[in-house]
mmCIF file of C-alpha atoms in Angstrom:
data_model
loop_
_atom_site.group_PDB
_atom_site.id
_atom_site.type_symbol
_atom_site.label_atom_id
_atom_site.label_comp_id
_atom_site.label_asym_id
_atom_site.label_seq_id
_atom_site.Cartn_x
_atom_site.Cartn_y
_atom_site.Cartn_z
ATOM 1 C CA MET A 1 107.516 -1.003 -33.028
ATOM 2 C CA ALA A 2 110.136 -2.484 -35.315
ATOM 3 C CA ASP A 3 107.535 -2.502 -38.091
ATOM 4 C CA ASN A 4 106.323 1.072 -38.409
ATOM 5 C CA TYR A 5 103.317 0.182 -40.545
ATOM 6 C CA VAL A 6 99.759 -0.903 -39.777
ATOM 7 C CA LYS A 7 97.851 -2.725 -42.491
ATOM 8 C CA LEU A 8 94.437 -1.701 -43.828
ATOM 9 C CA ILE A 9 92.651 -4.335 -45.913
ATOM 10 C CA ASP A 10 90.025 -2.893 -48.275
ATOM 11 C CA VAL A 11 86.950 -5.176 -48.282
ATOM 12 C CA ASP A 12 84.609 -3.040 -50.466
ATOM 13 C CA THR A 13 82.392 -1.882 -47.579
ATOM 14 C CA GLY A 14 85.133 -0.717 -45.248
ATOM 15 C CA PHE A 15 88.662 -1.317 -44.004
ATOM 16 C CA ILE A 16 89.876 -4.097 -41.750
ATOM 17 C CA ILE A 17 92.545 -2.696 -39.432
ATOM 18 C CA VAL A 18 95.159 -5.379 -38.872
ATOM 19 C CA SER A 19 97.599 -5.191 -35.979
ATOM 20 C CA SER A 20 99.569 -7.846 -34.112
ATOM 21 C CA ASN A 21 96.584 -9.159 -32.152
ATOM 22 C CA MET A 22 93.488 -7.487 -33.616
ATOM 23 C CA ARG A 23 91.280 -7.610 -36.722
ATOM 24 C CA VAL A 24 88.468 -5.029 -36.774
ATOM 25 C CA GLU A 25 86.365 -3.745 -39.683
ATOM 26 C CA ILE A 26 85.270 -0.105 -39.821
ATOM 27 C CA LYS A 27 82.842 1.008 -42.536
ATOM 28 C CA TYR A 28 83.840 3.666 -45.050
ATOM 29 C CA GLY A 29 83.386 7.188 -43.684
ATOM 30 C CA GLN A 30 82.956 6.181 -40.042
ATOM 31 C CA PHE A 31 86.414 7.320 -38.982
ATOM 32 C CA ALA A 32 86.089 10.697 -40.730
ATOM 33 C CA ILE A 33 82.601 11.239 -39.289
ATOM 34 C CA SER A 34 83.805 10.409 -35.771
ATOM 35 C CA LEU A 35 86.566 13.013 -36.098
ATOM 36 C CA ALA A 36 84.199 15.694 -37.422
ATOM 37 C CA ASN A 37 81.844 15.017 -34.499
ATOM 38 C CA SER A 38 84.512 14.905 -31.800
ATOM 39 C CA SER A 39 85.800 17.683 -29.575
ATOM 40 C CA CYS A 40 89.371 18.819 -30.166
ATOM 41 C CA ASN A 41 89.472 20.156 -26.612
ATOM 42 C CA ASP A 42 88.545 16.789 -25.092
ATOM 43 C CA MET A 43 91.266 14.937 -26.977
ATOM 44 C CA TYR A 44 93.907 17.607 -26.366
ATOM 45 C CA LYS A 45 93.063 17.695 -22.651
ATOM 46 C CA LEU A 46 93.354 13.910 -22.429
ATOM 47 C CA PHE A 47 96.780 13.920 -24.072
ATOM 48 C CA SER A 48 98.129 16.995 -22.325
ATOM 49 C CA ASP A 49 96.997 15.816 -18.879
ATOM 50 C CA PHE A 50 98.511 12.392 -19.460
ATOM 51 C CA ILE A 51 101.789 13.662 -20.863
ATOM 52 C CA THR A 52 102.378 16.512 -18.421
ATOM 53 C CA HIS A 53 101.608 14.291 -15.413
ATOM 54 C CA ASN A 54 103.474 11.229 -16.646
ATOM 55 C CA HIS A 55 106.214 10.363 -14.166
ATOM 56 C CA TYR A 56 108.137 8.160 -16.610
ATOM 57 C CA LEU A 57 108.095 10.779 -19.360
ATOM 58 C CA GLU A 58 109.243 13.546 -17.037
ATOM 59 C CA MET A 59 112.034 11.318 -15.774
ATOM 60 C CA ALA A 60 113.060 10.428 -19.338
ATOM 61 C CA GLN A 61 113.219 14.122 -20.223
ATOM 62 C CA GLN A 62 115.419 14.912 -17.211
ATOM 63 C CA LEU A 63 117.743 11.969 -17.864
ATOM 64 C CA GLN A 64 117.984 12.963 -21.502
ATOM 65 C CA LYS A 65 118.946 16.514 -20.567
ATOM 66 C CA LYS A 66 121.677 15.147 -18.312
ATOM 67 C CA SER A 67 122.876 12.894 -21.166
ATOM 68 C CA ILE A 68 122.135 9.764 -19.113
ATOM 69 C CA LEU A 69 119.617 8.630 -21.733
ATOM 70 C CA PRO A 70 120.496 8.698 -25.460
ATOM 71 C CA ARG A 71 118.983 11.406 -27.673
ATOM 72 C CA LEU A 72 116.713 8.823 -29.292
ATOM 73 C CA ILE A 73 114.535 7.112 -26.688
ATOM 74 C CA GLY A 74 114.315 3.325 -26.841
ATOM 75 C CA GLU A 75 111.179 1.333 -27.541
ATOM 76 C CA ASP A 76 111.132 -0.221 -24.065
ATOM 77 C CA VAL A 77 111.080 3.231 -22.422
ATOM 78 C CA ILE A 78 108.368 4.464 -24.797
ATOM 79 C CA ASP A 79 106.166 1.435 -24.063
ATOM 80 C CA LEU A 80 106.556 2.072 -20.334
ATOM 81 C CA ILE A 81 105.594 5.723 -20.780
ATOM 82 C CA PHE A 82 102.419 5.075 -22.775
ATOM 83 C CA LYS A 83 101.138 1.834 -21.253
ATOM 84 C CA ASP A 84 98.322 3.606 -19.359
ATOM 85 C CA LEU A 85 97.092 5.808 -22.234
ATOM 86 C CA TYR A 86 95.353 3.064 -24.216
ATOM 87 C CA ALA A 87 92.279 2.667 -21.976
ATOM 88 C CA PRO A 88 91.254 6.357 -21.638
ATOM 89 C CA THR A 89 91.855 6.965 -25.349
ATOM 90 C CA THR A 90 89.632 4.026 -26.250
ATOM 91 C CA GLN A 91 86.940 5.237 -23.880
ATOM 92 C CA LEU A 92 86.976 8.717 -25.430
ATOM 93 C CA LEU A 93 86.786 7.406 -29.011
ATOM 94 C CA ALA A 94 84.007 4.857 -28.362
ATOM 95 C CA LYS A 95 80.854 6.874 -29.007
ATOM 96 C CA ASP A 96 78.149 7.477 -31.611
ATOM 97 C CA ASP A 97 78.775 4.991 -34.446
ATOM 98 C CA ILE A 98 82.201 3.837 -33.219
ATOM 99 C CA SER A 99 81.943 0.604 -31.220
ATOM 100 C CA PRO A 100 84.315 -0.207 -28.329
ATOM 101 C CA GLN A 101 86.134 -2.742 -30.532
ATOM 102 C CA GLN A 102 86.572 -0.194 -33.328
ATOM 103 C CA ALA A 103 87.736 2.409 -30.809
ATOM 104 C CA MET A 104 90.330 -0.069 -29.557
ATOM 105 C CA ALA A 105 91.688 -0.498 -33.097
ATOM 106 C CA ILE A 106 91.848 3.266 -33.700
ATOM 107 C CA SER A 107 93.523 3.750 -30.306
ATOM 108 C CA ARG A 108 96.197 1.223 -31.212
ATOM 109 C CA LEU A 109 96.911 3.068 -34.458
ATOM 110 C CA LEU A 110 96.950 6.418 -32.652
ATOM 111 C CA LEU A 111 99.324 5.212 -29.936
ATOM 112 C CA HIS A 112 101.487 3.550 -32.577
ATOM 113 C CA GLU A 113 101.888 6.968 -34.208
ATOM 114 C CA LEU A 114 102.374 8.779 -30.904
ATOM 115 C CA LYS A 115 105.115 6.377 -29.823
ATOM 116 C CA TYR A 116 106.792 6.721 -33.206
ATOM 117 C CA ASN A 117 106.786 10.533 -32.872
ATOM 118 C CA PHE A 118 108.499 10.342 -29.479
ATOM 119 C CA MET A 119 110.996 7.695 -30.563
ATOM 120 C CA ASN A 120 112.156 9.795 -33.501
ATOM 121 C CA ASP A 121 112.302 13.141 -31.735
ATOM 122 C CA LYS A 122 115.833 14.339 -31.040
ATOM 123 C CA GLN A 123 114.866 15.890 -27.734
ATOM 124 C CA ILE A 124 111.731 15.529 -25.586
ATOM 125 C CA ASP A 125 109.986 18.891 -25.293
ATOM 126 C CA LEU A 126 106.941 18.824 -23.033
ATOM 127 C CA ASN A 127 106.344 22.530 -23.652
ATOM 128 C CA HIS A 128 105.317 21.812 -27.250
ATOM 129 C CA LEU A 129 102.898 18.908 -26.966
ATOM 130 C CA ILE A 130 101.320 19.698 -30.327
ATOM 131 C CA ASN A 131 104.490 18.376 -31.985
ATOM 132 C CA TYR A 132 103.603 14.888 -30.761
ATOM 133 C CA ILE A 133 99.802 14.702 -30.976
ATOM 134 C CA PRO A 134 98.359 13.970 -34.458
ATOM 135 C CA LEU A 135 96.659 17.147 -35.713
ATOM 136 C CA ILE A 136 93.591 15.335 -37.020
ATOM 137 C CA PHE A 137 92.551 14.831 -33.380
ATOM 138 C CA VAL A 138 93.311 18.267 -31.914
ATOM 139 C CA SER A 139 93.115 20.851 -34.730
ATOM 140 C CA ASP A 140 89.855 22.785 -35.153
ATOM 141 C CA GLU A 141 90.983 23.763 -38.650
ATOM 142 C CA VAL A 142 91.400 20.123 -39.656
ATOM 143 C CA HIS A 143 88.056 19.156 -38.096
ATOM 144 C CA GLN A 144 86.271 21.915 -40.006
ATOM 145 C CA HIS A 145 88.001 20.769 -43.181
ATOM 146 C CA ILE A 146 86.824 17.186 -42.619
ATOM 147 C CA ARG A 147 83.278 18.422 -41.991
ATOM 148 C CA LYS A 148 83.295 20.445 -45.206
ATOM 149 C CA MET A 149 84.631 17.464 -47.125
ATOM 150 C CA LEU A 150 81.928 15.149 -45.793
ATOM 151 C CA LEU A 151 79.242 17.719 -46.620
ATOM 152 C CA THR A 152 80.820 18.088 -50.108
ATOM 153 C CA ASN A 153 81.517 21.783 -49.646
ATOM 154 C CA THR A 154 83.462 22.543 -52.833
ATOM 155 C CA SER A 155 85.660 25.146 -51.117
ATOM 156 C CA ALA A 156 87.361 22.324 -49.194
ATOM 157 C CA PHE A 157 88.548 20.549 -52.330
ATOM 158 C CA THR A 158 90.795 23.419 -53.435
ATOM 159 C CA SER A 159 91.995 24.658 -50.043
ATOM 160 C CA ASP A 160 95.672 24.943 -49.127
ATOM 161 C CA LEU A 161 95.173 22.250 -46.491
ATOM 162 C CA GLN A 162 93.762 19.834 -49.061
ATOM 163 C CA ASN A 163 96.637 20.595 -51.433
ATOM 164 C CA GLU A 164 99.050 19.521 -48.684
ATOM 165 C CA ILE A 165 97.048 16.361 -48.027
ATOM 166 C CA ASN A 166 97.095 15.522 -51.733
ATOM 167 C CA GLN A 167 100.881 15.131 -51.563
ATOM 168 C CA LEU A 168 100.582 12.117 -49.263
ATOM 169 C CA ASN A 169 101.910 8.808 -50.629
ATOM 170 C CA ILE A 170 100.526 5.564 -49.202
ATOM 171 C CA PRO A 171 102.190 2.196 -50.004
ATOM 172 C CA MET A 172 99.792 -0.489 -51.228
ATOM 173 C CA SER A 173 99.811 -4.055 -52.523
ATOM 174 C CA ILE A 174 97.380 -6.698 -53.778
ATOM 175 C CA MET A 175 96.653 -9.787 -51.693
ATOM 176 C CA THR A 176 94.661 -12.812 -52.852
ATOM 177 C CA LEU A 177 92.374 -14.431 -50.293
ATOM 178 C CA ASP A 178 91.968 -18.197 -49.935
ATOM 179 C CA ASP A 179 88.850 -18.107 -52.126
ATOM 180 C CA GLY A 180 90.738 -16.312 -54.897
ATOM 181 C CA THR A 181 89.323 -12.840 -54.192
ATOM 182 C CA PRO A 182 91.925 -10.091 -54.696
ATOM 183 C CA VAL A 183 91.933 -7.298 -52.106
ATOM 184 C CA THR A 184 93.952 -4.108 -51.784
ATOM 185 C CA VAL A 185 96.198 -3.825 -48.739
ATOM 186 C CA TYR A 186 97.491 -0.420 -47.610
ATOM 187 C CA GLU A 187 100.439 0.045 -45.275
ATOM 188 C CA ILE A 188 99.949 3.144 -43.142
ATOM 189 C CA GLU A 189 102.181 4.664 -40.500
ATOM 190 C CA ASN A 190 99.858 7.386 -39.206
ATOM 191 C CA THR A 191 96.206 8.289 -38.663
ATOM 192 C CA LEU A 192 96.266 10.926 -41.423
ATOM 193 C CA SER A 193 96.866 8.198 -44.010
ATOM 194 C CA TYR A 194 93.844 6.312 -42.714
ATOM 195 C CA LEU A 195 91.732 9.481 -42.845
ATOM 196 C CA VAL A 196 92.727 10.196 -46.458
ATOM 197 C CA LEU A 197 91.808 6.660 -47.546
ATOM 198 C CA ASP A 198 88.565 6.807 -45.573
ATOM 199 C CA LEU A 199 87.513 10.059 -47.265
ATOM 200 C CA GLN A 200 88.463 8.724 -50.684
ATOM 201 C CA LYS A 201 86.242 5.670 -50.244
ATOM 202 C CA TYR A 202 83.466 7.869 -48.830
ATOM 203 C CA PHE A 203 83.390 9.944 -52.009
ATOM 204 C CA LEU A 204 83.420 6.851 -54.210
ATOM 205 C CA SER A 205 80.354 5.507 -52.389
ATOM 206 C CA LYS A 206 76.798 6.760 -52.866
ATOM 207 C CA LYS A 207 75.989 7.369 -49.202
ATOM 208 C CA ARG A 208 76.217 10.916 -47.864
ATOM 209 C CA VAL A 209 75.970 12.363 -44.389
ATOM 210 C CA VAL A 210 73.622 15.102 -43.231
ATOM 211 C CA GLU A 211 73.881 17.471 -40.277
ATOM 212 C CA CYS A 212 71.631 17.059 -37.246
ATOM 213 C CA HIS A 213 69.570 20.218 -36.739
ATOM 214 C CA ASN A 214 69.700 19.797 -32.971
ATOM 215 C CA CYS A 215 73.214 18.736 -31.914
ATOM 216 C CA HIS A 216 74.863 19.569 -35.299
ATOM 217 C CA LYS A 217 76.665 16.234 -35.520
ATOM 218 C CA LEU A 218 77.004 14.520 -38.894
ATOM 219 C CA PHE A 219 75.185 11.225 -39.446
ATOM 220 C CA TYR A 220 74.018 8.810 -42.118
ATOM 221 C CA PRO A 221 70.211 8.991 -42.587
ATOM 222 C CA ASN A 222 68.614 5.598 -41.999
ATOM 223 C CA TYR A 223 65.573 5.979 -44.225
ATOM 224 C CA ARG A 224 65.615 9.175 -46.277
ATOM 225 C CA LYS A 225 67.922 12.086 -47.027
ATOM 226 C CA SER A 226 65.434 14.548 -45.529
ATOM 227 C CA GLU A 227 66.038 13.267 -41.976
ATOM 228 C CA ILE A 228 67.191 16.184 -39.859
ATOM 229 C CA TYR A 229 67.740 14.631 -36.418
ATOM 230 C CA CYS A 230 70.372 12.024 -35.530
ATOM 231 C CA ARG A 231 70.074 8.840 -33.479
ATOM 232 C CA TYR A 232 73.145 9.439 -31.331
ATOM 233 C CA LYS A 233 72.766 9.183 -27.579
ATOM 234 C CA HIS A 234 73.700 12.292 -25.639
ATOM 235 C CA ALA A 235 76.607 12.150 -23.208
ATOM 236 C CA ASP A 236 74.264 12.665 -20.248
ATOM 237 C CA GLY A 237 72.322 9.538 -21.216
ATOM 238 C CA SER A 238 69.254 11.466 -22.365
ATOM 239 C CA LYS A 239 67.155 10.597 -25.394
ATOM 240 C CA THR A 240 68.492 10.692 -28.934
ATOM 241 C CA CYS A 241 67.852 13.844 -30.945
ATOM 242 C CA ASN A 242 65.251 12.251 -33.230
ATOM 243 C CA ILE A 243 63.181 11.112 -30.226
ATOM 244 C CA LYS A 244 63.746 14.257 -28.209
ATOM 245 C CA MET A 245 62.764 16.607 -31.021
ATOM 246 C CA GLN A 246 59.554 14.719 -31.797
ATOM 247 C CA HIS A 247 58.108 16.122 -28.588
ATOM 248 C CA SER A 248 59.671 19.559 -28.494
ATOM 249 C CA THR A 249 59.171 22.767 -30.380
ATOM 250 C CA ASP A 250 61.986 24.839 -31.815
ATOM 251 C CA ASP A 251 63.271 27.690 -29.680
ATOM 252 C CA ASP A 252 63.678 31.181 -31.111
ATOM 253 C CA PHE A 253 67.303 30.552 -32.073
ATOM 254 C CA ALA A 254 66.439 27.408 -34.054
ATOM 255 C CA LYS A 255 63.504 29.117 -35.770
ATOM 256 C CA LEU A 256 65.694 32.039 -36.806
ATOM 257 C CA ALA A 257 68.441 29.734 -38.078
ATOM 258 C CA ARG A 258 65.928 27.726 -40.121
ATOM 259 C CA ARG A 259 64.352 30.859 -41.636
ATOM 260 C CA ALA A 260 67.781 32.291 -42.421
ATOM 261 C CA ARG A 261 68.886 29.090 -44.144
ATOM 262 C CA GLY A 262 65.731 29.099 -46.252
ATOM 263 C CA TYR A 263 66.264 32.721 -47.281
ATOM 264 C CA GLN A 264 69.945 32.284 -48.131
ATOM 265 C CA HIS A 265 69.274 29.081 -50.064
ATOM 266 C CA SER A 266 66.567 30.740 -52.155
ATOM 267 C CA ARG A 267 68.830 33.724 -52.847
ATOM 268 C CA CYS A 268 71.588 31.435 -54.127
ATOM 269 C CA TYR A 269 69.438 29.050 -56.133
ATOM 270 C CA ASN A 270 66.715 31.183 -57.697
ATOM 271 C CA SER A 271 66.810 31.325 -61.502
ATOM 272 C CA SER A 272 67.944 34.950 -61.860
ATOM 273 C CA THR A 273 70.903 34.539 -59.480
ATOM 274 C CA GLN A 274 71.876 31.246 -61.106
ATOM 275 C CA GLN A 275 71.799 32.877 -64.534
ATOM 276 C CA LYS A 276 73.900 35.847 -63.410
ATOM 277 C CA TYR A 277 76.707 33.670 -62.046
ATOM 278 C CA ASN A 278 76.385 30.689 -64.404
ATOM 279 C CA LYS A 279 79.905 31.181 -65.787
ATOM 280 C CA THR A 280 81.307 30.356 -62.344
ATOM 281 C CA PRO A 281 79.200 27.345 -61.270
ATOM 282 C CA ASP A 282 81.161 26.621 -58.081
ATOM 283 C CA PHE A 283 80.659 30.085 -56.604
ATOM 284 C CA LEU A 284 77.082 29.889 -55.284
ATOM 285 C CA PRO A 285 77.223 26.348 -53.795
ATOM 286 C CA SER A 286 80.527 27.171 -52.124
ATOM 287 C CA LEU A 287 79.152 30.453 -50.782
ATOM 288 C CA TYR A 288 76.042 28.851 -49.325
ATOM 289 C CA GLU A 289 77.918 25.967 -47.691
ATOM 290 C CA GLU A 290 80.428 28.371 -46.147
ATOM 291 C CA TRP A 291 77.632 30.564 -44.786
ATOM 292 C CA SER A 292 75.711 27.529 -43.509
ATOM 293 C CA THR A 293 78.768 26.389 -41.539
ATOM 294 C CA GLU A 294 79.153 29.866 -40.041
ATOM 295 C CA CYS A 295 75.433 29.940 -39.209
ATOM 296 C CA ARG A 296 75.756 26.703 -37.247
ATOM 297 C CA GLN A 297 78.730 28.078 -35.309
ATOM 298 C CA HIS A 298 77.012 31.398 -34.544
ATOM 299 C CA HIS A 299 73.786 29.618 -33.595
ATOM 300 C CA ILE A 300 75.654 27.629 -30.939
ATOM 301 C CA TYR A 301 77.713 30.634 -29.801
ATOM 302 C CA PHE A 302 74.826 33.086 -29.337
ATOM 303 C CA LYS A 303 72.544 30.456 -27.798
ATOM 304 C CA GLU A 304 75.159 29.720 -25.130
ATOM 305 C CA LEU A 305 75.277 33.468 -24.411
ATOM 306 C CA ASP A 306 71.473 33.654 -24.553
ATOM 307 C CA ASP A 307 71.952 36.600 -26.926
ATOM 308 C CA PHE A 308 69.120 36.391 -29.450
ATOM 309 C CA LYS A 309 69.605 39.984 -30.623
ATOM 310 C CA GLY A 310 73.261 39.249 -31.355
ATOM 311 C CA PHE A 311 72.300 36.244 -33.475
ATOM 312 C CA GLN A 312 69.609 38.286 -35.243
ATOM 313 C CA LYS A 313 72.160 41.004 -36.045
ATOM 314 C CA TRP A 314 74.601 38.449 -37.475
ATOM 315 C CA VAL A 315 71.847 36.979 -39.670
ATOM 316 C CA ASP A 316 70.850 40.443 -40.917
ATOM 317 C CA ASP A 317 74.458 41.478 -41.561
ATOM 318 C CA THR A 318 75.188 38.392 -43.675
ATOM 319 C CA LYS A 319 72.041 38.340 -45.833
ATOM 320 C CA PHE A 320 72.729 37.642 -49.496
ATOM 321 C CA THR A 321 71.402 40.873 -50.919
ATOM 322 C CA ALA A 322 72.312 41.727 -54.503
ATOM 323 C CA ASN A 323 75.146 43.962 -53.303
ATOM 324 C CA GLU A 324 76.398 41.348 -50.834
ATOM 325 C CA LEU A 325 76.420 38.656 -53.536
ATOM 326 C CA GLU A 326 78.384 40.914 -55.850
ATOM 327 C CA LYS A 327 80.860 41.712 -53.070
ATOM 328 C CA ARG A 328 81.308 38.011 -52.255
ATOM 329 C CA PHE A 329 81.761 37.223 -55.942
ATOM 330 C CA GLN A 330 84.565 39.773 -56.267
ATOM 331 C CA GLU A 331 86.287 38.271 -53.219
ATOM 332 C CA TYR A 332 85.852 34.787 -54.679
ATOM 333 C CA SER A 333 87.263 35.881 -58.048
ATOM 334 C CA ASN A 334 90.279 37.565 -56.459
ATOM 335 C CA LYS A 335 91.240 34.282 -54.778
ATOM 336 C CA LYS A 336 91.410 32.503 -58.119
#
């Protein structure tokens, strides 16, 4: 922990994460996609259960309150506290396109940051766990922002959250390999820095993700951009979405969502609408992407409730009629 940085070596197709005893390459975009597809609740529960039931951490807090331990906790105590968190964190991260080895590397970086947060806190406060856990793993707002970024939703690029992220400074240097090839080396001290670099390289590449129409996870199409079902295995060990959906028909919720998307897309991209709002080219794409994200969320919500009428009402209430488009445009203009 004396060196608070982890090195990322840029090798044109991805980053090699370099720590004291590990070298693992992760392709561009994989880390961001894994975050967008992960559950904030699962990660928060893992951390909160571990921290609140950690005997060493509770003891350190009590000793600190009684002034037996110094205000800044030592590295040896921190290592003792977090020694058993590595395995469950790795297990949680190793899914979809993230291999066990890659999950191990990400876990090391995550625990490196978590330990650093505790070491530099003036007083342990187990009642405010969110102060210690990196937000990119447990914040729904951040996950939605990452999803919008990956789907190139233009509203994400000018959001307040993105403006804060843009202020991040990441140290870098150039290293020459034995064969004379120069590579860029970044020194990062937290997972947010890795995420920012990962998204940057994602946008500089030509590959783009799409959203699975069944499980709603993001994935890279293998053969064509029109693929609509992913190849991720479900947690229960059942078939992947692309195999499962080959032999199943859409339910009423999926049919309604598909029809609604078609209607909204045609309303935004027909020639007359495009001509009317051509002086503000970002408005219609941003509007459609925002609605599409909400449609996915409401689809899942109402299906879990088995409330088809509720989903139908939401679809009807949000239709892009001429008046609704004008109303949305005024709201969009007022934000500028």
